[in-house]
Short mmCIF file of C-alpha atoms and ligand atoms in Angstrom, two decimals:
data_model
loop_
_atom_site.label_atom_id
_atom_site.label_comp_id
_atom_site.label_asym_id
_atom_site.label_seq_id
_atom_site.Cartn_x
_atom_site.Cartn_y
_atom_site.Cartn_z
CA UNK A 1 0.00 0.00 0.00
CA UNK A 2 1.51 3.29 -0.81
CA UNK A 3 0.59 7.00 0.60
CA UNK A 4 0.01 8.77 -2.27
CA UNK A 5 -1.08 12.30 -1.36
CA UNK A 6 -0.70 12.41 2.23
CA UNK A 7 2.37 14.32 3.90
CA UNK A 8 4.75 11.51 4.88
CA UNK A 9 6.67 12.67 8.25
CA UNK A 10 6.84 9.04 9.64
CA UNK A 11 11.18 9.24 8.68
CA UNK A 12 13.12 10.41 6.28
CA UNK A 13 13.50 6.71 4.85
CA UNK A 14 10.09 7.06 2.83
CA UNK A 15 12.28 9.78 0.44
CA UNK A 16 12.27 8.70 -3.05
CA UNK A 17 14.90 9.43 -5.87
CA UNK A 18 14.82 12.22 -7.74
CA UNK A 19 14.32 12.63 -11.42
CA UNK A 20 18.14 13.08 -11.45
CA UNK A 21 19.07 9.92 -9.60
CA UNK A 22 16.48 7.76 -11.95
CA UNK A 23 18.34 9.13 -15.23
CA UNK A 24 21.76 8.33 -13.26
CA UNK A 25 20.21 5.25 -12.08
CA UNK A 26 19.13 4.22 -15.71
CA UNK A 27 22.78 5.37 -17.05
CA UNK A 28 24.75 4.11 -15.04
CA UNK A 29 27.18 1.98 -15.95
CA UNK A 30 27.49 -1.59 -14.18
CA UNK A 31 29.32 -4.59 -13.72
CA UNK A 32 29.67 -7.54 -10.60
CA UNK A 33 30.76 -5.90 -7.87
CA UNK A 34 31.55 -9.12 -5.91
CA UNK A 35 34.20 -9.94 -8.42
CA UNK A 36 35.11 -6.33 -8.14
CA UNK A 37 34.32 -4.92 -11.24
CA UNK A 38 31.13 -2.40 -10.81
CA UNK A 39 32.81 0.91 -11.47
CA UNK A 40 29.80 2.39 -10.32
CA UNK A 41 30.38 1.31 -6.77
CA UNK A 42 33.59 1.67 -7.09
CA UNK A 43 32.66 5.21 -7.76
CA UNK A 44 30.42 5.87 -4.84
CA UNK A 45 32.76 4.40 -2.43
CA UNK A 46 35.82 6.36 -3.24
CA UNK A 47 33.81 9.46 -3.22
CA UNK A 48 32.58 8.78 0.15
CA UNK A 49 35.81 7.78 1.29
CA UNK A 50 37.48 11.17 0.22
CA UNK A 51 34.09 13.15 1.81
CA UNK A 52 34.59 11.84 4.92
CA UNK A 53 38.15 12.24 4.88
CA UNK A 54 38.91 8.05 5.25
CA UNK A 55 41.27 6.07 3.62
CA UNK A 56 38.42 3.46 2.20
CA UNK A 57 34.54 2.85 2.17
CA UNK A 58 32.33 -0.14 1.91
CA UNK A 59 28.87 0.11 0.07
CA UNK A 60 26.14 -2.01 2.19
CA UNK A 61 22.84 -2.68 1.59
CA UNK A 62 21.71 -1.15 4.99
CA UNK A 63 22.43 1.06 7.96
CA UNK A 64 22.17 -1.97 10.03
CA UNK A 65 24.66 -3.89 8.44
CA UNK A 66 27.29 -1.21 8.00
CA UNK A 67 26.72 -0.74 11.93
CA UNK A 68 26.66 -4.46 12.66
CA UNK A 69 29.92 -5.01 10.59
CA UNK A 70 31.36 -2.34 12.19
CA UNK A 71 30.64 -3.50 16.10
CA UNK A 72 31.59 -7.27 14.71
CA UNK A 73 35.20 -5.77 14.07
CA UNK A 74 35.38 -3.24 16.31
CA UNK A 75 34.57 -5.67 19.44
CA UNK A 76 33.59 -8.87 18.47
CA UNK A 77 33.18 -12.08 20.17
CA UNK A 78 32.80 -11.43 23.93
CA UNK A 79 34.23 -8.64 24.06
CA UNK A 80 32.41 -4.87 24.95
CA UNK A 81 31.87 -2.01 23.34
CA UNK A 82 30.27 1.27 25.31
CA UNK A 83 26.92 2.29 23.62
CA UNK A 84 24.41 4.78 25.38
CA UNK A 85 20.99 3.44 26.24
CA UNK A 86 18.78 4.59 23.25
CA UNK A 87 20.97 4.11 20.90
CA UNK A 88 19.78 2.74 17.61
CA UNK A 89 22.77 -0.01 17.74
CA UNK A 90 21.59 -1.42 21.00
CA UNK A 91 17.92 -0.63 20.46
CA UNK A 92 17.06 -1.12 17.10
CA UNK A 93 19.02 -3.19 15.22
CA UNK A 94 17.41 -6.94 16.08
CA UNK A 95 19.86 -7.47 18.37
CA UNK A 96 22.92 -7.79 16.53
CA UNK A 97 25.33 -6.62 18.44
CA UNK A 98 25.23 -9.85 19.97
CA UNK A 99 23.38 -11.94 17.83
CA UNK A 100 25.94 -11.43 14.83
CA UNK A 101 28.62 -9.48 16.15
CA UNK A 102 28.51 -12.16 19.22
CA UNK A 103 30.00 -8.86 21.49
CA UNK A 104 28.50 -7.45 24.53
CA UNK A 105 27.12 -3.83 24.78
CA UNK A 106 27.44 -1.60 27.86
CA UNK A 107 25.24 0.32 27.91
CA UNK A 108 25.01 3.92 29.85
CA UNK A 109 22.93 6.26 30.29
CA UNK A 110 22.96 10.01 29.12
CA UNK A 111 21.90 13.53 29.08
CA UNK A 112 20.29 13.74 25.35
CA UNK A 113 23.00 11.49 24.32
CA UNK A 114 25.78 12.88 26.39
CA UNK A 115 27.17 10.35 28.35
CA UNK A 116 29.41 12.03 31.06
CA UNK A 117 32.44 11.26 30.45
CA UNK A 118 34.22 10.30 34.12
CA UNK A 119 31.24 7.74 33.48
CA UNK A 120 32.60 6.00 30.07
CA UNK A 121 36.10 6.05 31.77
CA UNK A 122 34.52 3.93 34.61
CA UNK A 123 33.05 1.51 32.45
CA UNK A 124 35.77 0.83 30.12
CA UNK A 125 37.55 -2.71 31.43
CA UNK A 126 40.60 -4.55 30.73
CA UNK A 127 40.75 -8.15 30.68
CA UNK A 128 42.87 -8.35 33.79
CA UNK A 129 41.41 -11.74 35.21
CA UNK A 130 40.38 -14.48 32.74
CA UNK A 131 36.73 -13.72 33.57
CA UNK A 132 36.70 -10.29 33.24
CA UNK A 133 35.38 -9.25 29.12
CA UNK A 134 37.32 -6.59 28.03
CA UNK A 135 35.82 -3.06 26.62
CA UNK A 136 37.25 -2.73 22.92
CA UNK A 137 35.16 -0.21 21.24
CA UNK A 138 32.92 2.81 21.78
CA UNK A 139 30.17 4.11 19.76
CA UNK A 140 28.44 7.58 19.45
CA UNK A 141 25.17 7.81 16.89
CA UNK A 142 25.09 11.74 15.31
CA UNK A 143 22.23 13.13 14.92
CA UNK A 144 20.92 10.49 17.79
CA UNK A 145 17.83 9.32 16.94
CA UNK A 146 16.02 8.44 19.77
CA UNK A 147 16.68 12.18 21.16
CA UNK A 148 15.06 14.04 18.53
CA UNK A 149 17.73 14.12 16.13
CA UNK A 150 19.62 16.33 18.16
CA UNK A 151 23.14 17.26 16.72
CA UNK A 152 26.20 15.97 19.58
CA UNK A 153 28.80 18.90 19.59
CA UNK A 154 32.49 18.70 18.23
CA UNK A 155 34.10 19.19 21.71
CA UNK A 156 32.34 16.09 23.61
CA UNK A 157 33.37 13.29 20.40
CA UNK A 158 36.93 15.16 20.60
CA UNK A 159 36.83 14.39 24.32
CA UNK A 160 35.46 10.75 23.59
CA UNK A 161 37.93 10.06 20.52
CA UNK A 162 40.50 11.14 23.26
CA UNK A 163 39.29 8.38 26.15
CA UNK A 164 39.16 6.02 23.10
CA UNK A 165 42.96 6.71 22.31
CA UNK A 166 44.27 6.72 25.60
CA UNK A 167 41.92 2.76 26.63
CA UNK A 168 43.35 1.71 22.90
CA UNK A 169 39.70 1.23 21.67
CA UNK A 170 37.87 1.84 18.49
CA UNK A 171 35.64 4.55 17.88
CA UNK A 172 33.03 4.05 15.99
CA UNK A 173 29.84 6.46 14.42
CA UNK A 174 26.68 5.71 13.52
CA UNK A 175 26.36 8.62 11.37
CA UNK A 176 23.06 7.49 9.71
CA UNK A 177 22.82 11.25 9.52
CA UNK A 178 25.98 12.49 9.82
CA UNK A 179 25.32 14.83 7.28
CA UNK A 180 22.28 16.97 8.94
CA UNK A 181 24.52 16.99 12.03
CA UNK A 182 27.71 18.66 10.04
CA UNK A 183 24.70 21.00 8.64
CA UNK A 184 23.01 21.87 11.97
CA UNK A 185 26.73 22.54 13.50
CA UNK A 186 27.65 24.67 10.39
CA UNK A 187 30.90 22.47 9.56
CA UNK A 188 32.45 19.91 6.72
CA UNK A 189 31.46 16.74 7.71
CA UNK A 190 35.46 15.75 8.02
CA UNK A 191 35.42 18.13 11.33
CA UNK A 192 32.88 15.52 12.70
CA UNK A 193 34.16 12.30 11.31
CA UNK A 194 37.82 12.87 11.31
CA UNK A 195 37.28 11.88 15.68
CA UNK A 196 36.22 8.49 14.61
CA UNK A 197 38.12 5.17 13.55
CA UNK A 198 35.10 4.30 11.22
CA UNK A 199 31.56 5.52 10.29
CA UNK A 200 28.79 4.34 8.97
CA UNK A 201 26.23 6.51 7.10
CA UNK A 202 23.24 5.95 5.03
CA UNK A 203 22.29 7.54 1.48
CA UNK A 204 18.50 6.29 1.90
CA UNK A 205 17.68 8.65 4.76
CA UNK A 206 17.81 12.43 4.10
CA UNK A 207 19.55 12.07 0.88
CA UNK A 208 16.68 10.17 -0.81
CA UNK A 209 18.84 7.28 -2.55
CA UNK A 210 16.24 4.36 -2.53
CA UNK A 211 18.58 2.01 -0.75
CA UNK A 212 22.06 1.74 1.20
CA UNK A 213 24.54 2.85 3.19
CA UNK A 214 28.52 3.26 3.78
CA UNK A 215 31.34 2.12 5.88
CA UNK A 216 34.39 4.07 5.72
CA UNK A 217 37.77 3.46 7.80
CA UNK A 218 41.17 2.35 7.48
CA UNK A 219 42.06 0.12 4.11
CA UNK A 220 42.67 -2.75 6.41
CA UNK A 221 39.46 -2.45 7.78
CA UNK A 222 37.34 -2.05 4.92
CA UNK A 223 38.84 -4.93 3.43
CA UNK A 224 38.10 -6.80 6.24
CA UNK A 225 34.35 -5.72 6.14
CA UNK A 226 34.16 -6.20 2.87
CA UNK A 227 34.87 -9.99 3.90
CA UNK A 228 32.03 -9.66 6.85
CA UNK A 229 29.60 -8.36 4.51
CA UNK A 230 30.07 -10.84 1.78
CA UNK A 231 29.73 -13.87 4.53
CA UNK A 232 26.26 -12.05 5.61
CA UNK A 233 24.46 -12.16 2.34
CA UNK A 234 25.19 -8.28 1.41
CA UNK A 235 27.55 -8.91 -1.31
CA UNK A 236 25.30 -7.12 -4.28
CA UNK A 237 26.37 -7.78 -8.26
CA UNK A 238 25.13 -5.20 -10.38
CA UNK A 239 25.15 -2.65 -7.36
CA UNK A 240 25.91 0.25 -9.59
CA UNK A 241 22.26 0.80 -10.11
CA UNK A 242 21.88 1.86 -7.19
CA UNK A 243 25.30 3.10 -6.28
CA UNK A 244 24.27 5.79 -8.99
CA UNK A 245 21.52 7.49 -6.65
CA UNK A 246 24.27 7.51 -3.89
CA UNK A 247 26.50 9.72 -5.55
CA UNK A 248 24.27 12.28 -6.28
CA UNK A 249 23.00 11.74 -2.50
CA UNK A 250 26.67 12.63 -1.50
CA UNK A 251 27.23 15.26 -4.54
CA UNK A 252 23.99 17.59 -3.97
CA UNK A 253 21.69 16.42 -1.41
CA UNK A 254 23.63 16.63 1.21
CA UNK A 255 23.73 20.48 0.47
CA UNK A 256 19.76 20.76 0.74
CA UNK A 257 19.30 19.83 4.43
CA UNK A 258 19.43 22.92 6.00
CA UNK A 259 15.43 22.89 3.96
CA UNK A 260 14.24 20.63 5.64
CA UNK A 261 15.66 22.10 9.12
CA UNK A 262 13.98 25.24 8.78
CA UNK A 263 10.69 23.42 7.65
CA UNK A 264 11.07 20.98 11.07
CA UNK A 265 11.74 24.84 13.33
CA UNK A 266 8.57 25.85 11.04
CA UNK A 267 6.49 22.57 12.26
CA UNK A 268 7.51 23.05 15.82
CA UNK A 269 6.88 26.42 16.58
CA UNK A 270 3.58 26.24 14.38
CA UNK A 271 2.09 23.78 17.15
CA UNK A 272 4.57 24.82 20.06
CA UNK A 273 1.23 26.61 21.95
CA UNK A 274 -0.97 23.80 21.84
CA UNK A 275 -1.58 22.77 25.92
CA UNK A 276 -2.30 18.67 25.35
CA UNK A 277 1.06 18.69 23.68
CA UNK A 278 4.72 19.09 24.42
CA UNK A 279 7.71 20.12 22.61
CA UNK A 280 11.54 21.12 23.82
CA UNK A 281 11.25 23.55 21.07
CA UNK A 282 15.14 24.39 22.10
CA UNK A 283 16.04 20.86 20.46
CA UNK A 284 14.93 21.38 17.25
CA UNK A 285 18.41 21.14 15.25
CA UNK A 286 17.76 19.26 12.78
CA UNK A 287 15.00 17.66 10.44
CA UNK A 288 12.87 15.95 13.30
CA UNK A 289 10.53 17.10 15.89
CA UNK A 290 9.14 15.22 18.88
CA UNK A 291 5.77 15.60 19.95
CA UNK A 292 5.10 14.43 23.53
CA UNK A 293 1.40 13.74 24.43
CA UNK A 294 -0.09 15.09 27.63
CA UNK A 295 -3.70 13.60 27.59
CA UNK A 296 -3.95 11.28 24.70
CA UNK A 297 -2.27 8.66 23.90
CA UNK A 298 0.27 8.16 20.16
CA UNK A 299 -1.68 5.70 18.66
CA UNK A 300 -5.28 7.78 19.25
CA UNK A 301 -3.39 10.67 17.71
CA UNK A 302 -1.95 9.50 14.92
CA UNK A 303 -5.10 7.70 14.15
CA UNK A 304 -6.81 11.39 13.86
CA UNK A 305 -4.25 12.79 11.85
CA UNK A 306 -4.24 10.36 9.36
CA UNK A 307 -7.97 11.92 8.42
CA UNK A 308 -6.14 14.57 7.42
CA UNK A 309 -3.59 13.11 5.66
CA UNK A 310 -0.71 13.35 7.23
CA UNK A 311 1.30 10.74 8.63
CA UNK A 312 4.08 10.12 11.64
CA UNK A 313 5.92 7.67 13.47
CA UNK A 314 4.58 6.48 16.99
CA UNK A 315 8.49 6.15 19.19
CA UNK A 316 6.25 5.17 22.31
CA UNK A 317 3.27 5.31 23.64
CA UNK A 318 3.05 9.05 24.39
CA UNK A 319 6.05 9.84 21.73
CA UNK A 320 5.40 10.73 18.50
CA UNK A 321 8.08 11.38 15.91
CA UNK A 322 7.51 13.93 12.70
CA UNK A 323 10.51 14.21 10.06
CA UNK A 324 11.19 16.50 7.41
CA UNK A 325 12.65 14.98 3.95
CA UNK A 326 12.90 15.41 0.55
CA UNK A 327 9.47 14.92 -0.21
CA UNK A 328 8.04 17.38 2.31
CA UNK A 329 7.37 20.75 1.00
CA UNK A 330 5.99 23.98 2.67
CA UNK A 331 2.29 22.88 2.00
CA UNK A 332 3.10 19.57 3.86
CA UNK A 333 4.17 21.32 6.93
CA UNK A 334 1.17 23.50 7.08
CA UNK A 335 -1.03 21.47 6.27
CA UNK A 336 0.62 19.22 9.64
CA UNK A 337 0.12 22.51 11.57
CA UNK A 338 -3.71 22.88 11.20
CA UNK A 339 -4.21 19.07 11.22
CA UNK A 340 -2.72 19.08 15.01
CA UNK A 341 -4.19 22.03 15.49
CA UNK A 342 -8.02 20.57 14.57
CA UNK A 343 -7.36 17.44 16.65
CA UNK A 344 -6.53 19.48 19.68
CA UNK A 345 -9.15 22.37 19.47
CA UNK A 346 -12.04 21.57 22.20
N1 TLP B 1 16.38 4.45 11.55
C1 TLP B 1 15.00 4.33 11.14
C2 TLP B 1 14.25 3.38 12.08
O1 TLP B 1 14.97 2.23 12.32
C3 TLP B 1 13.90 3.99 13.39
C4 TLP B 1 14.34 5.69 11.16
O2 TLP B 1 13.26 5.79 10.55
O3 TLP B 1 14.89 6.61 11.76
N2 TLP B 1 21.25 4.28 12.72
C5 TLP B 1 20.32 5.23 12.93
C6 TLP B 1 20.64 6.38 13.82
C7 TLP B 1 19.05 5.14 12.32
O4 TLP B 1 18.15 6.07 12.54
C8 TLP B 1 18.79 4.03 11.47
C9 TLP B 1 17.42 3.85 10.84
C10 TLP B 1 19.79 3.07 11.28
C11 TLP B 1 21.02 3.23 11.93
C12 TLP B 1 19.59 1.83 10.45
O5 TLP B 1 19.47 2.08 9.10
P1 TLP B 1 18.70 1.03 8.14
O6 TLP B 1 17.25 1.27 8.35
O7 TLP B 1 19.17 1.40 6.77
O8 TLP B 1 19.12 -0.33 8.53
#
């Protein structure tokens, strides 16, 4: 079933290519990339590489397999790797931190996905007795999800990539939008991911390619994920089809987000004064907005407002997640506005 004609805020996953990916798309030229040969891919990935200022990338089908290869390598079997408690990795992933990566998360608690630091120090542990699992990796998501895509500032990874050197672990990003965060801080994206030993980001969010994702790191790593990735099923042949999108995700959508940033501030202070509802209007950064429910509950909500058309994500009972895309416009976000607004008049 599709949503044709309603105002899609339920993520920025339901983007779909633009005319100028589906002529790249349809252009593009191809080959097997298993055996090495797409130059499409091959494309894509050294592009990404030199954006994010590593020495090598990996195209994946998903988000969730660039992060799972990532935490396999990183930590691995029975070992631990630091992860704060909402975190997509530990909470939204199937599991597979441990179920594939076979590792053990740690998981802390934060201020909106600021974990104090004096606490990650405690945590981190070093195999000293034979029982003991030792802490090999750390992992930050930027935006974080789960806290209303807020943006985590330079000086706290700088500070974490420090800890990281000193305990000799990896440092690792879920960057699924790494790129709205490098927008809402007003830098190039190297000044966030240049902190991290690898990153993962994904072109199917924000930057509207219809599928996939990319590791990037050291060569040695990369090759090794590229090993990881092949044993999970992700090894794709004639992935220059879709590599295509991806490099116009990287080439000129990634300069578009600050669009859909104003239209989420737009959104947010357009229902801000409405009393059964509740937004931290002050953590608006990016292209989400979290609507907190004082008297109903998500589901009753989101029920009404697809009468008028417009659709978001329940994150929890009395959560409610809208995001701005692509395929929002200015109509879309008023047309949100006086669709909360009817639901809520008494
Ligand atoms: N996030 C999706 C849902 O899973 C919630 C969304 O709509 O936001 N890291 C982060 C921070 C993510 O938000 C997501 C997807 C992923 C990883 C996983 O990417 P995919 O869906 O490509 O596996």
């Amino acid at each position: 079933m599709g949503y044709k004609g309603y105002s899609d805020f339920r993520s920025d996953t339901v983007t779909r290519p633009t005319e100028e990916m589906r002529k790249a798309m349809y252009e593009a030229e191809v080959g097997d990339d298993v055996l090495g040969d797409d130059p499409t891919v091959k494309e894509l990935e050294e592009l990404a590489a030199e954006t994010l200022g590593k020495e090598a990338a990996l195209f994946v089908p998903s988000g969730t397999m660039g992060n799972t290869i990532a935490v396999k390598l990183a930590a691995g079997e029975g070992k631990e790797i630091i992860l704060e408690e909402h975190s997509h990795i530990y909470n939204y992933e199937a599991g597979n931190v441990s179920r594939i990566a076979g590792s053990l998360p740690r998981v802390l608690s934060s201020d909106h996905g600021i974990i104090p630091i004096e606490k990650i120090e405690e945590n981190i542990h070093k195999s000293l007795r034979d029982h003991i699992p030792e802490t090999k990796a750390i992992a930050l998501e930027n935006t974080h999800n789960f806290w209303g895509g807020v943006p985590i500032p330079i000086d706290y990874i700088k500070q974490v990539s420090e800890i990281a050197k000193k305990h000799n672990l990896h440092f690792h990003l879920d960057g699924a939008r790494v790129f709205n965060a490098a927008t809402a801080l007003k830098v190039d994206v190297k000044e966030i991911t240049k902190y991290f030993d690898s990153v993962m980001f994904c072109l199917s969010k924000g930057l509207s390619a219809p599928v996939g994702s990319v590791l990037v790191g050291k060569k040695d790593f990369i090759r090794e994920a590229r090993i990881v990735r092949k044993y999970l099923g992700g090894g794709m042949r004639q992935a220059g089809i879709i590599a295509a999108a991806g490099i116009i995700s990287i080439k000129v959508m990634t300069k578009r987000l600050e669009e859909d940033h104003i239209r989420a501030r737009r959104l947010a202070e357009g229902i801000a004064d409405i009393k059964d509802i509740e937004i931290e209007l002050d953590r608006v950064k990016t292209n989400f907005v979290m609507v907190k429910m004082k008297n109903t509950t998500s589901f009753d909500f989101l029920e009404k407002l697809k009468n008028y058309k417009v659709l978001a994500l329940p994150f929890n009972d009395k959560l409610v997640r809208f995001v701005t895309h692509n395929d929002i416009d200015d109509k879309d976000v008023e047309r949100a506005i006086d669709a909360i607004h009817s639901i809520f008049k008494n």
